Short mmCIF file of C-alpha atoms and ligand atoms in Angstrom, two decimals:
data_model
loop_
_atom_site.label_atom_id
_atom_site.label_comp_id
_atom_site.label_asym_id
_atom_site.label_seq_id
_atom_site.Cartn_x
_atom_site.Cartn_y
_atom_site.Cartn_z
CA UNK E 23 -3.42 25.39 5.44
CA UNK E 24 -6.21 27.72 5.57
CA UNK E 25 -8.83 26.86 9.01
CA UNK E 26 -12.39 26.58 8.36
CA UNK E 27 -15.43 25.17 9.98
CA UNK E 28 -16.21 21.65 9.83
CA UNK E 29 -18.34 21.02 7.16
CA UNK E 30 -20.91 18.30 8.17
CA UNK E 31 -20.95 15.34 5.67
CA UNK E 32 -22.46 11.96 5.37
CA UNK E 33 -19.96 8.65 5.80
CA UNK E 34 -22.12 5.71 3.54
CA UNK E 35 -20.53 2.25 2.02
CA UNK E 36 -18.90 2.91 -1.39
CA UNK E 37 -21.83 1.87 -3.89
CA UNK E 38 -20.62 1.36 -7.78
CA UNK E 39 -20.53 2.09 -10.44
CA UNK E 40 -21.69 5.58 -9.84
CA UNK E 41 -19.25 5.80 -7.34
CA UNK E 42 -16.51 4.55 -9.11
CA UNK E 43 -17.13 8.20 -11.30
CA UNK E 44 -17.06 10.20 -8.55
CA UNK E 45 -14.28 8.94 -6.33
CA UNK E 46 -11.93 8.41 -9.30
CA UNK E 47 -12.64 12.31 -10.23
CA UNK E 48 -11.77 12.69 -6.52
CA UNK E 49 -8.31 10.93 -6.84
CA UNK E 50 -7.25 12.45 -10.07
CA UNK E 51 -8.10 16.60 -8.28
CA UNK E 52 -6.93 15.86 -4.68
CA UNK E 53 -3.51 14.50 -6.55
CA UNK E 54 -3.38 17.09 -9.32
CA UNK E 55 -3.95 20.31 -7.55
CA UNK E 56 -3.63 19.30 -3.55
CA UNK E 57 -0.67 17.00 -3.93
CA UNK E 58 0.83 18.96 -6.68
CA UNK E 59 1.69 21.76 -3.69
CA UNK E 60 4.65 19.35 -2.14
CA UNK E 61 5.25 17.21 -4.92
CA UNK E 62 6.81 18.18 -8.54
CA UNK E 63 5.34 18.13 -11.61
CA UNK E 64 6.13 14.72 -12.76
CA UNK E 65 5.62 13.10 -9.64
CA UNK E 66 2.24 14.04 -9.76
CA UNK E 67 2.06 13.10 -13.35
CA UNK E 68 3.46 9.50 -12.01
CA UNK E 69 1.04 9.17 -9.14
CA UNK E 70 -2.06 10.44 -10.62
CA UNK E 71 -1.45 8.18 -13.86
CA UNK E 72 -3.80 8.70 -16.74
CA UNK E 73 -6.66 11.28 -15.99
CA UNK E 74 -9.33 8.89 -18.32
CA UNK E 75 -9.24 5.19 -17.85
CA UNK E 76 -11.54 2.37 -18.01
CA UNK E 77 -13.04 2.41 -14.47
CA UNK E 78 -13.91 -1.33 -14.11
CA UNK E 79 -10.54 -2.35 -11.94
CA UNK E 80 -11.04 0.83 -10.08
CA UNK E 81 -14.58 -0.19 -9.23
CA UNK E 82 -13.55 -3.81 -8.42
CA UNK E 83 -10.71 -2.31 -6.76
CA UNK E 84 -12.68 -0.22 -4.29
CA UNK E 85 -15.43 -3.33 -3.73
CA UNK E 86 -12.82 -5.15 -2.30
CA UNK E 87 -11.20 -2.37 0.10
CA UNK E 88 -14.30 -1.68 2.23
CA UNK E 89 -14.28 1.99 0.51
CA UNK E 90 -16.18 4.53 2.50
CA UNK E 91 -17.69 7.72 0.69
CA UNK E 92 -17.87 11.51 2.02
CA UNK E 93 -20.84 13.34 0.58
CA UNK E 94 -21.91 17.12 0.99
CA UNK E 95 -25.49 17.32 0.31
CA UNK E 96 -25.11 14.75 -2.33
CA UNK E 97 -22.35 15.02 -3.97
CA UNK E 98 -19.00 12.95 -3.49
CA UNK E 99 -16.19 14.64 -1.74
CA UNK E 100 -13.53 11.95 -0.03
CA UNK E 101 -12.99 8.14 -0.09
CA UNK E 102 -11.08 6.29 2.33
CA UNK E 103 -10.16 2.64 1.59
CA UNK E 104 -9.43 0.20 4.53
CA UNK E 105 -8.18 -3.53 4.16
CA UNK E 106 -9.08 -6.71 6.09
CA UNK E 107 -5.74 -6.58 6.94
CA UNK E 108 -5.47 -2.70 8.28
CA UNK E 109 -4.19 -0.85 5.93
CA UNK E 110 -5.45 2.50 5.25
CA UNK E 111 -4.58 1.97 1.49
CA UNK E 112 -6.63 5.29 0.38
CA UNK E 113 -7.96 8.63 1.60
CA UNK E 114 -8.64 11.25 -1.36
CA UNK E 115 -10.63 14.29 -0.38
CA UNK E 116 -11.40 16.77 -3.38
CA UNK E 117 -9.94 20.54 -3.12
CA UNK E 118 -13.32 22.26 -3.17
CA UNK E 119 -14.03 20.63 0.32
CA UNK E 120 -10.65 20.37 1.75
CA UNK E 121 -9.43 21.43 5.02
CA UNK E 122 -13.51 21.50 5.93
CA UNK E 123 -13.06 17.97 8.72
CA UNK E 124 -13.75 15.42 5.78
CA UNK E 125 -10.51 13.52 6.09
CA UNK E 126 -11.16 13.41 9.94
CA UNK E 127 -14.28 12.31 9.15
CA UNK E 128 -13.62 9.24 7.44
CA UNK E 129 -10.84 8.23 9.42
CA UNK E 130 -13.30 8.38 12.50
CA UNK E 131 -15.26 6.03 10.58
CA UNK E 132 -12.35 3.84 9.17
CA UNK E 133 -10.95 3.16 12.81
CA UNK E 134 -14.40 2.65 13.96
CA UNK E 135 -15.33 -0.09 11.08
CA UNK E 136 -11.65 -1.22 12.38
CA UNK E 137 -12.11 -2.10 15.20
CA UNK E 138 -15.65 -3.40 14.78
CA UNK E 139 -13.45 -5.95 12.74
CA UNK E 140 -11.29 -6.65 15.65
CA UNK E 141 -7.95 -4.94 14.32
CA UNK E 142 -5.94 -3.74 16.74
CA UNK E 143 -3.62 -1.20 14.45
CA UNK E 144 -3.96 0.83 11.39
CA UNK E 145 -1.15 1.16 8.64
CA UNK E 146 -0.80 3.33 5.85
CA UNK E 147 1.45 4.83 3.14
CA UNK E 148 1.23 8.27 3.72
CA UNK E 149 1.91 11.09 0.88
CA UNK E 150 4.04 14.22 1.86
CA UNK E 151 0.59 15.79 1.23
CA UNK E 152 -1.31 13.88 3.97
CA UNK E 153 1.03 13.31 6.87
CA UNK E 154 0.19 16.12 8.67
CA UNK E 155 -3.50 15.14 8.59
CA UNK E 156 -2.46 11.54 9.74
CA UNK E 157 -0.49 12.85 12.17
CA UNK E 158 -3.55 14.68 13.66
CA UNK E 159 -5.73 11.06 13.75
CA UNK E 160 -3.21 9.69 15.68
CA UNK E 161 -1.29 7.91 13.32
CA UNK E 162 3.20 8.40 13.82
CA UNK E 163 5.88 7.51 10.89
CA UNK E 164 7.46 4.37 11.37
CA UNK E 165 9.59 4.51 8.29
CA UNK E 166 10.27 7.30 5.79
CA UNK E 167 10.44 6.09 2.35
CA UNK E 168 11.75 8.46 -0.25
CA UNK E 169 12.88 5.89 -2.63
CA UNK E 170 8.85 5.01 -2.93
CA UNK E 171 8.46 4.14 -6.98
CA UNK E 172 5.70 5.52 -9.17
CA UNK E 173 5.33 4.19 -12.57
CA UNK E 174 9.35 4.74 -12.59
CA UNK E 175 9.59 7.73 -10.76
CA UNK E 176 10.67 8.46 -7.18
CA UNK E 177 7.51 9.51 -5.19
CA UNK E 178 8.52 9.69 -1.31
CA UNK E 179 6.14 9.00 1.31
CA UNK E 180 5.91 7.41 4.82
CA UNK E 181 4.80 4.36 6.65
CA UNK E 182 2.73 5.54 9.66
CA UNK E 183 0.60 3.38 12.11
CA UNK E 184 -1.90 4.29 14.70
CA UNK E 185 -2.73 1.76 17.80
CA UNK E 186 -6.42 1.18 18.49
CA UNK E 187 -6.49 1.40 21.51
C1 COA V 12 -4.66 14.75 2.98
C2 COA V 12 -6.13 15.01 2.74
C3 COA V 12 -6.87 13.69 2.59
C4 COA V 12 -6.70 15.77 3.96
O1 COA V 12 -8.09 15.97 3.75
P1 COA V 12 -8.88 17.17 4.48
O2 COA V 12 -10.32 16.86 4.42
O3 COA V 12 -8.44 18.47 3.92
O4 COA V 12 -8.37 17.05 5.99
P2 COA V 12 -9.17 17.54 7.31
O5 COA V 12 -9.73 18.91 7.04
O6 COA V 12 -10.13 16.50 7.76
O7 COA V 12 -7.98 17.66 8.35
C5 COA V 12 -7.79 16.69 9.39
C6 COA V 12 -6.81 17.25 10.38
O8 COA V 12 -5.51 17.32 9.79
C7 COA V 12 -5.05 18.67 9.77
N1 COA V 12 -4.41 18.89 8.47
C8 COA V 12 -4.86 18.45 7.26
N2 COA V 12 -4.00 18.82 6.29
C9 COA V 12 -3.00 19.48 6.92
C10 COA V 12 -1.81 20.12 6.46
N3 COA V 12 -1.47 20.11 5.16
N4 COA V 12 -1.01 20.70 7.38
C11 COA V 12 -1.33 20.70 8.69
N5 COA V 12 -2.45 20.11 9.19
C12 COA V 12 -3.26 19.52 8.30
C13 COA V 12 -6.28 19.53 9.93
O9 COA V 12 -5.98 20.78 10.53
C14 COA V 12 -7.15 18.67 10.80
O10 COA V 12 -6.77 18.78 12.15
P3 COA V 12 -7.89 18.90 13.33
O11 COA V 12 -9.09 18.08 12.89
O12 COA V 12 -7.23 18.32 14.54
O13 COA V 12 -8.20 20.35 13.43
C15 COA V 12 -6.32 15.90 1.48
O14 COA V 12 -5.56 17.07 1.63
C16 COA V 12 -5.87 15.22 0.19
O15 COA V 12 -6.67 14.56 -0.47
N6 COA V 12 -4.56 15.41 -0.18
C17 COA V 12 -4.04 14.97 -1.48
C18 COA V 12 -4.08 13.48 -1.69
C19 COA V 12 -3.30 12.69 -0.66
O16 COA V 12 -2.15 12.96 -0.38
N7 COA V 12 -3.98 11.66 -0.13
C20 COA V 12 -3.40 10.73 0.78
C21 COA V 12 -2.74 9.59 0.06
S1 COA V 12 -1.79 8.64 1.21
#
């Protein structure tokens, strides 16, 4: 991946419904062009799912995960999503600002609101695309899984975790 400076962004509470625009926008470009460099065509079709869709279970979805937000002077570049339970279910960043620090970024925050919540480990179901960023925060595979199903089709990824210590 190309290096670049960090870019400094802001780390706020996910806010809906405007948010629910912006981070689902997010999803559908970091999976359709970022994602689509280590996956195939129609596991990218599988995982991104349909590009227009009625955003109210995505919103609701998001409420319930703790979802942080990544802005660049205003506008919406990452989500993270973290579960009472410590899983890392989500972390999107869009293409324009990636490999700029934002994943790190909310990560830094997620393990922070973590452990503010008294969890001792992080899980997650990491994407061909993001190990290597995972890997960098700390987090090691536990368990490949390249029988992972898609909507029907076989999209492999990994478990990882990450001790807080
Ligand atoms: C994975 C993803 C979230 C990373 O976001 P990003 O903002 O570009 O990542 P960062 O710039 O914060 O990188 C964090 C660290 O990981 C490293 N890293 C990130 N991607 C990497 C890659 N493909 N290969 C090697 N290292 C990588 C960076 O060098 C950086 O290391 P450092 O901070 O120690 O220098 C982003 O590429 C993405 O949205 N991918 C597609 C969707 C996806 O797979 N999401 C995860 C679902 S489980």
């Amino acid at each position: 991946m190309s290096i670049a400076a960090p870019t400094p962004c802001d780390i706020r509470a996910y806010r809906g419904p405007d948010d629910a625009t912006a981070t689902f926008d997010v999803f559908q470009a970091a999976i359709r062009q970022t994602a689509a460099s280590v996956y195939a065509p129609d596991q990218v079709e599988a995982w991104a799912g349909p590009a227009r869709t009625d955003l109210t279970t995505w919103d609701m979805r998001r409420r319930k995960a703790a979802t942080l937000v990544a802005e660049v002077e205003g506008v919406v570049v990452g989500f993270a999503d973290l579960t009472p339970d410590g899983l890392v279910d989500m972390v999107f960043v869009h293409p324009r600002a990636g490999g700029r620090g934002i994943a790190r970024a909310l990560l830094t925050a997620v393990m922070h609101d973590a452990r503010a919540w008294g969890l001792t480990e992080l899980r997650t179901f990491a994407s061909r695309s993001a190990q290597p960023a995972f890997e960098r925060l700390g987090f090691v595979v536990v368990a490949d899984r390249p029988d992972n199903m898609v909507r029907g089709v076989a999209v492999p990824n990994a478990e990882m975790r990450r001790y807080l210590a």
